[in-house]
PDB file of C-alpha atoms in Angstrom:
ATOM      1  CA  UNK A 146     -39.334   5.855 -50.024  1.00  0.00           C
ATOM      2  CA  UNK A 147     -41.048   4.776 -47.208  1.00  0.00           C
ATOM      3  CA  UNK A 148     -38.409   2.117 -46.765  1.00  0.00           C
ATOM      4  CA  UNK A 149     -39.487   0.608 -43.520  1.00  0.00           C
ATOM      5  CA  UNK A 150     -43.281   0.405 -43.603  1.00  0.00           C
ATOM      6  CA  UNK A 151     -45.428   1.805 -40.802  1.00  0.00           C
ATOM      7  CA  UNK A 152     -48.061  -0.165 -38.765  1.00  0.00           C
ATOM      8  CA  UNK A 153     -50.014  -1.038 -35.675  1.00  0.00           C
ATOM      9  CA  UNK A 154     -47.680  -1.388 -32.764  1.00  0.00           C
ATOM     10  CA  UNK A 155     -49.253  -4.526 -31.249  1.00  0.00           C
ATOM     11  CA  UNK A 156     -49.020  -6.331 -34.429  1.00  0.00           C
ATOM     12  CA  UNK A 157     -45.265  -5.516 -34.889  1.00  0.00           C
ATOM     13  CA  UNK A 158     -44.491  -6.638 -31.457  1.00  0.00           C
ATOM     14  CA  UNK A 159     -46.208 -10.054 -32.181  1.00  0.00           C
ATOM     15  CA  UNK A 160     -44.814 -10.416 -35.704  1.00  0.00           C
ATOM     16  CA  UNK A 161     -41.052  -9.444 -34.892  1.00  0.00           C
ATOM     17  CA  UNK A 162     -40.744 -10.690 -31.300  1.00  0.00           C
ATOM     18  CA  UNK A 163     -39.993  -7.268 -30.282  1.00  0.00           C
ATOM     19  CA  UNK A 164     -39.866  -6.544 -26.535  1.00  0.00           C
ATOM     20  CA  UNK A 165     -42.836  -4.403 -25.462  1.00  0.00           C
ATOM     21  CA  UNK A 166     -42.016  -0.720 -25.367  1.00  0.00           C
ATOM     22  CA  UNK A 167     -39.616  -0.896 -28.236  1.00  0.00           C
ATOM     23  CA  UNK A 168     -42.264  -0.814 -30.945  1.00  0.00           C
ATOM     24  CA  UNK A 169     -44.963   0.966 -29.311  1.00  0.00           C
ATOM     25  CA  UNK A 170     -46.724   3.973 -30.881  1.00  0.00           C
ATOM     26  CA  UNK A 171     -47.141   5.583 -27.499  1.00  0.00           C
ATOM     27  CA  UNK A 172     -43.396   5.274 -26.737  1.00  0.00           C
ATOM     28  CA  UNK A 173     -41.516   6.935 -29.586  1.00  0.00           C
ATOM     29  CA  UNK A 174     -37.718   6.494 -29.835  1.00  0.00           C
ATOM     30  CA  UNK A 175     -35.332   9.387 -29.826  1.00  0.00           C
ATOM     31  CA  UNK A 176     -34.716  10.525 -33.364  1.00  0.00           C
ATOM     32  CA  UNK A 177     -31.251  11.612 -34.445  1.00  0.00           C
ATOM     33  CA  UNK A 178     -30.975  13.910 -37.591  1.00  0.00           C
ATOM     34  CA  UNK A 179     -27.066  14.336 -37.316  1.00  0.00           C
ATOM     35  CA  UNK A 180     -26.543  12.103 -40.197  1.00  0.00           C
ATOM     36  CA  UNK A 181     -28.877  13.942 -42.437  1.00  0.00           C
ATOM     37  CA  UNK A 182     -27.149  14.772 -45.848  1.00  0.00           C
ATOM     38  CA  UNK A 183     -27.352  18.465 -47.059  1.00  0.00           C
ATOM     39  CA  UNK A 184     -29.397  18.936 -50.191  1.00  0.00           C
ATOM     40  CA  UNK A 185     -27.305  19.232 -53.331  1.00  0.00           C
ATOM     41  CA  UNK A 186     -26.217  22.781 -54.261  1.00  0.00           C
ATOM     42  CA  UNK A 187     -28.801  22.871 -57.311  1.00  0.00           C
ATOM     43  CA  UNK A 188     -31.697  21.724 -55.177  1.00  0.00           C
ATOM     44  CA  UNK A 189     -35.202  23.209 -55.598  1.00  0.00           C
ATOM     45  CA  UNK A 190     -35.635  25.501 -52.516  1.00  0.00           C
ATOM     46  CA  UNK A 191     -38.211  24.409 -50.049  1.00  0.00           C
ATOM     47  CA  UNK A 192     -38.646  20.914 -51.358  1.00  0.00           C
ATOM     48  CA  UNK A 193     -36.110  18.870 -49.238  1.00  0.00           C
ATOM     49  CA  UNK A 194     -36.593  17.049 -46.081  1.00  0.00           C
ATOM     50  CA  UNK A 195     -34.607  14.467 -44.143  1.00  0.00           C
ATOM     51  CA  UNK A 196     -36.253  11.125 -43.079  1.00  0.00           C
ATOM     52  CA  UNK A 197     -34.758   9.438 -39.946  1.00  0.00           C
ATOM     53  CA  UNK A 198     -35.750   5.868 -39.388  1.00  0.00           C
ATOM     54  CA  UNK A 199     -35.478   3.850 -36.098  1.00  0.00           C
ATOM     55  CA  UNK A 200     -36.263   0.114 -36.868  1.00  0.00           C
ATOM     56  CA  UNK A 201     -36.450  -3.325 -35.330  1.00  0.00           C
ATOM     57  CA  UNK A 202     -35.417  -5.896 -37.742  1.00  0.00           C
ATOM     58  CA  UNK A 203     -35.396  -9.783 -38.160  1.00  0.00           C
ATOM     59  CA  UNK A 204     -33.664 -11.945 -40.775  1.00  0.00           C
ATOM     60  CA  UNK A 205     -35.040 -15.333 -41.431  1.00  0.00           C
ATOM     61  CA  UNK A 206     -32.775 -17.851 -43.194  1.00  0.00           C
ATOM     62  CA  UNK A 207     -34.826 -20.974 -44.007  1.00  0.00           C
ATOM     63  CA  UNK A 208     -36.491 -21.713 -40.642  1.00  0.00           C
ATOM     64  CA  UNK A 209     -33.762 -19.933 -38.620  1.00  0.00           C
ATOM     65  CA  UNK A 210     -34.548 -16.361 -37.322  1.00  0.00           C
ATOM     66  CA  UNK A 211     -31.778 -13.877 -36.379  1.00  0.00           C
ATOM     67  CA  UNK A 212     -33.259 -10.886 -34.305  1.00  0.00           C
ATOM     68  CA  UNK A 213     -31.317  -7.891 -35.611  1.00  0.00           C
ATOM     69  CA  UNK A 214     -32.290  -5.475 -32.982  1.00  0.00           C
ATOM     70  CA  UNK A 215     -32.268  -1.692 -33.632  1.00  0.00           C
ATOM     71  CA  UNK A 216     -31.188  -0.206 -36.937  1.00  0.00           C
ATOM     72  CA  UNK A 217     -31.100   3.485 -37.807  1.00  0.00           C
ATOM     73  CA  UNK A 218     -31.101   4.991 -41.248  1.00  0.00           C
ATOM     74  CA  UNK A 219     -31.244   8.522 -42.654  1.00  0.00           C
ATOM     75  CA  UNK A 220     -31.475   9.969 -46.026  1.00  0.00           C
ATOM     76  CA  UNK A 221     -32.657  13.320 -47.592  1.00  0.00           C
ATOM     77  CA  UNK A 222     -35.091  13.773 -50.513  1.00  0.00           C
ATOM     78  CA  UNK A 223     -36.485  16.526 -52.530  1.00  0.00           C
ATOM     79  CA  UNK A 224     -36.488  17.969 -56.089  1.00  0.00           C
ATOM     80  CA  UNK A 225     -33.698  19.186 -58.457  1.00  0.00           C
ATOM     81  CA  UNK A 226     -35.001  21.011 -61.480  1.00  0.00           C
ATOM     82  CA  UNK A 227     -38.536  19.690 -60.747  1.00  0.00           C
ATOM     83  CA  UNK A 228     -37.445  16.045 -60.629  1.00  0.00           C
ATOM     84  CA  UNK A 229     -37.229  13.818 -57.566  1.00  0.00           C
ATOM     85  CA  UNK A 230     -33.770  13.386 -56.064  1.00  0.00           C
ATOM     86  CA  UNK A 231     -32.429  11.713 -52.978  1.00  0.00           C
ATOM     87  CA  UNK A 232     -29.054  11.691 -50.986  1.00  0.00           C
ATOM     88  CA  UNK A 233     -28.087   8.818 -48.726  1.00  0.00           C
ATOM     89  CA  UNK A 234     -27.088   9.607 -44.966  1.00  0.00           C
ATOM     90  CA  UNK A 235     -26.102   6.616 -42.958  1.00  0.00           C
ATOM     91  CA  UNK A 236     -27.030   3.040 -41.866  1.00  0.00           C
ATOM     92  CA  UNK A 237     -26.259   2.427 -38.370  1.00  0.00           C
ATOM     93  CA  UNK A 238     -26.607  -1.078 -36.656  1.00  0.00           C
ATOM     94  CA  UNK A 239     -24.986  -2.476 -33.592  1.00  0.00           C
ATOM     95  CA  UNK A 240     -23.785  -6.105 -33.749  1.00  0.00           C
ATOM     96  CA  UNK A 241     -26.551  -8.555 -33.006  1.00  0.00           C
ATOM     97  CA  UNK A 242     -26.037 -12.004 -31.421  1.00  0.00           C
ATOM     98  CA  UNK A 243     -26.477 -14.944 -33.797  1.00  0.00           C
ATOM     99  CA  UNK A 244     -28.508 -17.781 -32.214  1.00  0.00           C
ATOM    100  CA  UNK A 245     -26.762 -21.075 -32.745  1.00  0.00           C
ATOM    101  CA  UNK A 246     -23.330 -19.603 -32.980  1.00  0.00           C
ATOM    102  CA  UNK A 247     -22.060 -18.933 -29.514  1.00  0.00           C
ATOM    103  CA  UNK A 248     -20.099 -15.729 -29.233  1.00  0.00           C
ATOM    104  CA  UNK A 249     -20.845 -14.687 -32.913  1.00  0.00           C
ATOM    105  CA  UNK A 250     -22.475 -11.486 -33.909  1.00  0.00           C
ATOM    106  CA  UNK A 251     -23.902 -10.129 -37.161  1.00  0.00           C
ATOM    107  CA  UNK A 252     -23.840  -6.368 -38.149  1.00  0.00           C
ATOM    108  CA  UNK A 253     -25.615  -4.859 -41.219  1.00  0.00           C
ATOM    109  CA  UNK A 254     -23.551  -2.274 -43.164  1.00  0.00           C
ATOM    110  CA  UNK A 255     -24.450  -0.105 -46.181  1.00  0.00           C
ATOM    111  CA  UNK A 256     -23.677  -1.626 -49.546  1.00  0.00           C
ATOM    112  CA  UNK A 257     -23.361   1.648 -51.613  1.00  0.00           C
ATOM    113  CA  UNK A 258     -26.761   1.732 -53.228  1.00  0.00           C
ATOM    114  CA  UNK A 259     -30.295   2.971 -52.264  1.00  0.00           C
ATOM    115  CA  UNK A 260     -33.436   3.993 -53.942  1.00  0.00           C
ATOM    116  CA  UNK A 261     -36.103   5.231 -51.568  1.00  0.00           C
ATOM    117  CA  UNK A 262     -38.563   6.362 -54.280  1.00  0.00           C
ATOM    118  CA  UNK A 263     -41.578   4.215 -53.680  1.00  0.00           C
ATOM    119  CA  UNK A 264     -43.948   3.029 -56.446  1.00  0.00           C
ATOM    120  CA  UNK A 265     -46.796   0.621 -57.041  1.00  0.00           C
ATOM    121  CA  UNK A 266     -44.362  -2.391 -56.897  1.00  0.00           C
ATOM    122  CA  UNK A 267     -42.055  -1.843 -53.923  1.00  0.00           C
ATOM    123  CA  UNK A 268     -41.424   0.520 -51.130  1.00  0.00           C
ATOM    124  CA  UNK A 269     -37.682   0.855 -51.861  1.00  0.00           C
ATOM    125  CA  UNK A 270     -34.265  -0.830 -52.532  1.00  0.00           C
ATOM    126  CA  UNK A 271     -31.184  -0.986 -50.409  1.00  0.00           C
ATOM    127  CA  UNK A 272     -27.825  -2.632 -50.663  1.00  0.00           C
ATOM    128  CA  UNK A 273     -26.342  -4.055 -47.616  1.00  0.00           C
ATOM    129  CA  UNK A 274     -23.890  -6.799 -46.398  1.00  0.00           C
ATOM    130  CA  UNK A 275     -23.530  -8.539 -43.021  1.00  0.00           C
ATOM    131  CA  UNK A 276     -20.279  -8.599 -41.196  1.00  0.00           C
ATOM    132  CA  UNK A 277     -19.929 -11.765 -39.104  1.00  0.00           C
ATOM    133  CA  UNK A 278     -17.689 -11.409 -35.950  1.00  0.00           C
ATOM    134  CA  UNK A 279     -16.340 -14.178 -33.599  1.00  0.00           C
ATOM    135  CA  UNK A 280     -12.841 -14.544 -31.951  1.00  0.00           C
ATOM    136  CA  UNK A 281     -12.150 -17.572 -34.151  1.00  0.00           C
ATOM    137  CA  UNK A 282     -13.181 -16.046 -37.502  1.00  0.00           C
ATOM    138  CA  UNK A 283     -11.250 -13.801 -39.680  1.00  0.00           C
ATOM    139  CA  UNK A 284     -11.947 -10.127 -39.515  1.00  0.00           C
ATOM    140  CA  UNK A 285     -13.303  -9.829 -43.042  1.00  0.00           C
ATOM    141  CA  UNK A 286     -15.952 -12.641 -42.550  1.00  0.00           C
ATOM    142  CA  UNK A 287     -19.117 -11.543 -43.979  1.00  0.00           C
ATOM    143  CA  UNK A 288     -22.459 -12.525 -45.866  1.00  0.00           C
ATOM    144  CA  UNK A 289     -22.086 -10.359 -49.027  1.00  0.00           C
ATOM    145  CA  UNK A 290     -19.351  -7.845 -49.293  1.00  0.00           C
ATOM    146  CA  UNK A 291     -19.143  -4.117 -50.120  1.00  0.00           C
ATOM    147  CA  UNK A 292     -18.001  -4.976 -53.611  1.00  0.00           C
ATOM    148  CA  UNK A 293     -20.813  -7.563 -53.962  1.00  0.00           C
ATOM    149  CA  UNK A 294     -23.642  -6.661 -51.580  1.00  0.00           C
ATOM    150  CA  UNK A 295     -26.988  -8.139 -51.006  1.00  0.00           C
ATOM    151  CA  UNK A 296     -29.684  -6.415 -52.819  1.00  0.00           C
ATOM    152  CA  UNK A 297     -32.817  -5.935 -50.771  1.00  0.00           C
ATOM    153  CA  UNK A 298     -36.217  -4.916 -52.324  1.00  0.00           C
ATOM    154  CA  UNK A 299     -38.712  -4.051 -49.739  1.00  0.00           C
ATOM    155  CA  UNK A 300     -42.454  -4.224 -49.914  1.00  0.00           C
ATOM    156  CA  UNK A 301     -45.247  -3.210 -47.489  1.00  0.00           C
ATOM    157  CA  UNK A 302     -45.805  -5.822 -44.843  1.00  0.00           C
ATOM    158  CA  UNK A 303     -49.605  -6.524 -44.760  1.00  0.00           C
ATOM    159  CA  UNK A 304     -49.374  -7.635 -41.144  1.00  0.00           C
ATOM    160  CA  UNK A 305     -48.085  -4.093 -40.201  1.00  0.00           C
ATOM    161  CA  UNK A 306     -50.057  -1.504 -42.142  1.00  0.00           C
ATOM    162  CA  UNK A 307     -48.899   2.129 -42.243  1.00  0.00           C
ATOM    163  CA  UNK A 308     -49.993   4.519 -39.463  1.00  0.00           C
ATOM    164  CA  UNK A 309     -49.400   8.174 -38.989  1.00  0.00           C
ATOM    165  CA  UNK A 310     -48.685   8.814 -35.296  1.00  0.00           C
ATOM    166  CA  UNK A 311     -48.275  12.652 -35.343  1.00  0.00           C
ATOM    167  CA  UNK A 312     -48.357  15.534 -37.682  1.00  0.00           C
ATOM    168  CA  UNK A 313     -46.250  17.816 -35.642  1.00  0.00           C
ATOM    169  CA  UNK A 314     -43.534  16.785 -36.307  1.00  0.00           C
ATOM    170  CA  UNK A 315     -44.754  14.327 -38.849  1.00  0.00           C
ATOM    171  CA  UNK A 316     -44.134  10.791 -37.549  1.00  0.00           C
ATOM    172  CA  UNK A 317     -45.162   7.340 -38.739  1.00  0.00           C
ATOM    173  CA  UNK A 318     -44.869   3.704 -37.969  1.00  0.00           C
ATOM    174  CA  UNK A 319     -44.917   0.814 -40.537  1.00  0.00           C
ATOM    175  CA  UNK A 320     -43.483  -2.538 -41.552  1.00  0.00           C
ATOM    176  CA  UNK A 321     -41.811  -3.778 -44.615  1.00  0.00           C
ATOM    177  CA  UNK A 322     -40.504  -7.102 -45.797  1.00  0.00           C
ATOM    178  CA  UNK A 323     -38.286  -8.417 -48.446  1.00  0.00           C
ATOM    179  CA  UNK A 324     -39.629 -12.074 -49.096  1.00  0.00           C
ATOM    180  CA  UNK A 325     -37.242 -12.813 -51.955  1.00  0.00           C
ATOM    181  CA  UNK A 326     -33.759 -12.197 -50.625  1.00  0.00           C
ATOM    182  CA  UNK A 327     -31.135 -14.491 -51.830  1.00  0.00           C
ATOM    183  CA  UNK A 328     -28.212 -15.139 -49.435  1.00  0.00           C
ATOM    184  CA  UNK A 329     -24.782 -16.418 -50.565  1.00  0.00           C
ATOM    185  CA  UNK A 330     -22.304 -18.396 -48.636  1.00  0.00           C
ATOM    186  CA  UNK A 331     -20.093 -16.513 -46.230  1.00  0.00           C
ATOM    187  CA  UNK A 332     -16.613 -15.121 -47.564  1.00  0.00           C
ATOM    188  CA  UNK A 333     -13.489 -14.289 -45.905  1.00  0.00           C
ATOM    189  CA  UNK A 334     -14.210 -16.377 -42.730  1.00  0.00           C
ATOM    190  CA  UNK A 335     -11.166 -18.704 -42.885  1.00  0.00           C
ATOM    191  CA  UNK A 336     -11.014 -22.282 -41.953  1.00  0.00           C
ATOM    192  CA  UNK A 337     -14.376 -22.263 -40.120  1.00  0.00           C
ATOM    193  CA  UNK A 338     -16.413 -20.687 -42.825  1.00  0.00           C
ATOM    194  CA  UNK A 339     -17.849 -23.897 -43.882  1.00  0.00           C
ATOM    195  CA  UNK A 340     -19.045 -24.523 -40.177  1.00  0.00           C
ATOM    196  CA  UNK A 341     -20.574 -21.043 -40.159  1.00  0.00           C
ATOM    197  CA  UNK A 342     -22.408 -21.728 -43.454  1.00  0.00           C
ATOM    198  CA  UNK A 343     -23.751 -25.045 -42.196  1.00  0.00           C
ATOM    199  CA  UNK A 344     -25.032 -23.560 -39.013  1.00  0.00           C
ATOM    200  CA  UNK A 345     -26.710 -20.622 -40.721  1.00  0.00           C
ATOM    201  CA  UNK A 346     -27.988 -22.757 -43.705  1.00  0.00           C
ATOM    202  CA  UNK A 347     -26.085 -20.720 -46.398  1.00  0.00           C
ATOM    203  CA  UNK A 348     -26.140 -20.339 -49.234  1.00  0.00           C
ATOM    204  CA  UNK A 349     -30.055 -19.980 -49.258  1.00  0.00           C
ATOM    205  CA  UNK A 350     -31.924 -19.120 -52.426  1.00  0.00           C
ATOM    206  CA  UNK A 351     -34.702 -16.602 -52.932  1.00  0.00           C
ATOM    207  CA  UNK A 352     -37.967 -17.605 -51.516  1.00  0.00           C
ATOM    208  CA  UNK A 353     -36.405 -19.380 -48.491  1.00  0.00           C
ATOM    209  CA  UNK A 354     -35.554 -16.107 -46.644  1.00  0.00           C
ATOM    210  CA  UNK A 355     -37.128 -12.933 -45.466  1.00  0.00           C
ATOM    211  CA  UNK A 356     -35.864  -9.498 -44.158  1.00  0.00           C
ATOM    212  CA  UNK A 357     -38.559  -7.950 -41.919  1.00  0.00           C
ATOM    213  CA  UNK A 358     -38.409  -4.377 -40.503  1.00  0.00           C
ATOM    214  CA  UNK A 359     -40.826  -2.479 -38.279  1.00  0.00           C
ATOM    215  CA  UNK A 360     -39.984   1.220 -38.350  1.00  0.00           C
ATOM    216  CA  UNK A 361     -40.652   4.654 -36.890  1.00  0.00           C
ATOM    217  CA  UNK A 362     -39.720   7.411 -39.220  1.00  0.00           C
ATOM    218  CA  UNK A 363     -39.845  11.107 -38.588  1.00  0.00           C
ATOM    219  CA  UNK A 364     -39.507  14.015 -41.070  1.00  0.00           C
ATOM    220  CA  UNK A 365     -37.474  17.270 -40.697  1.00  0.00           C
ATOM    221  CA  UNK A 366     -37.566  19.984 -43.395  1.00  0.00           C
ATOM    222  CA  UNK A 367     -34.185  21.168 -44.710  1.00  0.00           C
TER     223      UNK A 367
END
């Protein structure tokens, strides 16, 4: 895919509210390829590469914005018997503070499905769920679950068009958006779950929410 679309750094800073220096095409992040999965044993030789993404994200629920901070994602892609194939690596996201819920954090986790093969309709698809943490909430409080994750379908963000930064190694910057993400009420939060839902505006139907990402990606042959 090109899951997290690439684009002009200044536009990304303005659109996402990212601090200067964290999304600048002149100040690249450090890429980590340690989560890259190996190609399958029957992979076509010389066709596989790992893609490492470093993203800044923002989740909008109705009129409420939650800055997600840095997310890192890796996967490998190539061909098997001449056909496109991919293997997911990892999604890493540090807990992000939730505005309006003092002491609460939200952390995205991988929901078990990904498809990064882009086409004319979308850039890719990814299942995630969001763990909500607070001293007064139960430990399994979340928006979506591993068994019933949130299904995101990301598209190019026209405000952040793709840009190639370097060819050696190949590095790009882009933006993507899912404008149709439906968000359910929280589950597993305990007695305060309804309060969390009211503060976050959950459940929230498709069309009322958006998942934005501005991402660097670097490629490594396998």
